[in-house]
Structures are given as structure tokens and as C-alpha cells.
XYZ file of C-alpha atoms in Angstrom:
148
model
C -0.088 -0.216 -0.086
C 1.499 3.511 -0.806
C 1.554 5.921 1.824
C 1.343 9.525 1.249
C 1.515 12.962 3.530
C -2.309 13.694 3.924
C -1.428 16.846 4.804
C 0.008 18.043 1.434
C -2.567 16.782 -0.388
C -5.543 18.283 1.532
C -6.786 21.082 3.797
C -8.867 18.940 5.831
C -7.155 16.705 8.656
C -9.692 14.124 7.331
C -12.974 13.784 5.609
C -15.087 14.470 8.521
C -13.593 18.059 8.274
C -14.665 18.863 4.550
C -17.664 19.968 4.030
C -18.524 18.264 0.833
C -18.092 15.224 2.398
C -20.185 15.877 5.355
C -23.095 17.448 2.819
C -22.844 13.952 0.479
C -23.129 12.371 3.855
C -26.455 14.380 5.045
C -27.920 13.957 1.306
C -27.521 10.494 2.111
C -28.973 9.888 4.583
C -32.137 12.505 3.921
C -32.130 10.473 0.653
C -32.573 7.175 2.434
C -34.984 8.406 5.012
C -37.074 10.015 2.227
C -36.926 7.030 -0.656
C -38.514 4.665 2.351
C -41.054 6.869 3.030
C -42.156 7.689 -0.758
C -41.702 4.010 -1.278
C -44.793 3.412 0.712
C -46.660 5.207 -1.790
C -45.383 4.018 -4.505
C -43.098 6.747 -6.090
C -39.355 7.065 -6.350
C -37.668 10.648 -4.843
C -37.168 11.698 -8.999
C -40.867 11.161 -9.527
C -41.929 13.114 -6.688
C -39.935 15.880 -7.485
C -41.156 16.068 -10.913
C -44.794 15.134 -10.583
C -45.058 18.050 -7.595
C -42.957 20.446 -9.345
C -45.192 20.144 -12.343
C -48.222 20.001 -9.836
C -47.006 23.502 -8.972
C -46.003 25.076 -12.188
C -49.110 23.643 -13.911
C -51.186 26.238 -11.333
C -49.532 29.100 -13.376
C -49.319 27.545 -17.255
C -48.498 24.659 -19.275
C -44.774 23.546 -19.514
C -42.733 21.793 -21.816
C -40.298 18.846 -20.428
C -37.458 20.537 -21.123
C -39.164 23.696 -19.360
C -39.908 21.476 -16.461
C -36.182 19.450 -15.943
C -34.736 22.726 -15.960
C -36.427 23.862 -13.311
C -35.957 20.490 -11.631
C -32.104 20.803 -12.449
C -32.718 17.599 -13.824
C -31.214 15.746 -17.194
C -33.629 16.199 -19.943
C -33.396 12.605 -20.942
C -33.840 11.239 -17.472
C -36.941 13.469 -17.357
C -38.305 12.182 -20.295
C -37.755 8.585 -18.777
C -39.288 9.407 -15.500
C -42.379 11.342 -17.141
C -43.094 8.436 -19.205
C -42.897 6.346 -15.733
C -45.794 8.672 -14.101
C -47.711 8.715 -17.765
C -47.689 4.876 -17.052
C -49.009 4.960 -13.636
C -51.578 7.754 -14.963
C -50.359 10.377 -13.065
C -49.717 12.682 -16.124
C -50.373 13.058 -19.708
C -48.250 14.271 -22.263
C -49.999 16.373 -24.745
C -48.924 18.256 -27.995
C -49.715 21.852 -28.078
C -51.442 23.435 -30.617
C -48.907 24.977 -33.213
C -45.801 23.329 -31.643
C -45.829 19.444 -32.991
C -42.249 18.897 -31.581
C -42.461 19.409 -27.688
C -44.592 17.340 -25.308
C -46.260 19.255 -22.468
C -47.045 17.023 -19.134
C -50.321 17.933 -17.297
C -51.167 16.454 -14.178
C -54.140 13.892 -14.019
C -56.717 13.905 -11.486
C -55.105 10.815 -10.213
C -51.493 12.935 -10.387
C -53.459 15.505 -8.016
C -54.631 13.025 -5.696
C -50.930 11.661 -5.144
C -49.284 14.947 -4.876
C -51.960 15.651 -2.244
C -50.878 12.504 -0.150
C -47.073 13.115 -1.154
C -46.428 16.425 -0.018
C -47.486 16.300 3.375
C -45.479 13.159 3.716
C -42.114 14.774 2.252
C -42.950 17.974 4.312
C -43.391 15.934 7.708
C -40.052 13.935 7.005
C -38.157 17.619 6.232
C -39.707 19.413 9.234
C -38.276 16.108 11.090
C -35.115 15.910 9.417
C -34.066 19.525 9.667
C -35.791 20.398 13.147
C -32.470 21.413 14.710
C -32.048 23.967 12.116
C -34.004 26.871 11.268
C -36.067 25.966 8.252
C -35.635 29.785 6.547
C -31.938 29.512 7.576
C -31.539 26.422 5.663
C -33.713 27.903 2.601
C -31.322 30.543 2.318
C -27.891 28.982 2.212
C -29.376 26.312 -0.460
C -30.510 29.304 -2.360
C -26.797 30.959 -2.033
C -25.641 27.726 -2.825
C -27.441 27.492 -6.401
C -26.750 30.912 -7.394
């Protein structure tokens, strides 16, 4: 095994001091809990993100799959694949808009709206419990700064 001087290659004494590594660990813990909760109602985390975001965006306007992917910061191809699954579950329909035969516009169905109404309180309760040691508004401000 090759030995090396850790302090010569890293500014941190170990991984437990690296903000990136700690964020990774927190994210993985939160995601495991979230996936377990959503699995109980038949959704994956990416399906929830797209379905809930689409429900929110559809309140104001139709959005294309590409616009939805950008809103969620997801890959366009992955978004299309997940939307196909949501369509098979009858939570959304993908419509063509008059005058735009190239883009598909996903729309939440009645079944999808019921799933959103069930999923959001579940996710918000998990978030409250998980982040209870932190002030929610403080988290949102920090996360927004990191995304800008």
C-alpha cells in the first residue's frame, strides 16, 4: 500500500472536516429516509420531484418537458424517462400543444393530483423532522446561495 502525506494533498485533517463530504453524508441519509417514505406510496424521489414540480408549475401555465427539467435541475433525457413512468401510472398525460408539434407538455391528471396531495405532506413532515435542528428559513437561504 502506497503511503503519502495527507496534509500535503488536503487542507482537511480528515473527511469529517470536509464540507463536501459532510454534505454528501447528510444528503445520503436524508435521501434514504425520503425514498423509504415515498416507496410506501409507490413513488421514487425523482418521480416525486417531477410530479410535485409539475403540479406547482401547472397552476400557472403549461410547461414543456425541457422547461420542467430545467426547473428541477434534472437531465432532459432522464426527465423524459421518468415522465414516461408517471404517464404509465396515469399521474400525468403528455400533450402536444397546438402550433408546437415537437414539444410535449406534461399535465397532471386527477390521479396525479391525488398523489401530490398525499406525497407533499409526507415529504414536508419528513423534512421538518430531519431538519428540526436547523431553522428552516436559514436552510432555504443557505441552499439558495449555494445554487446561485
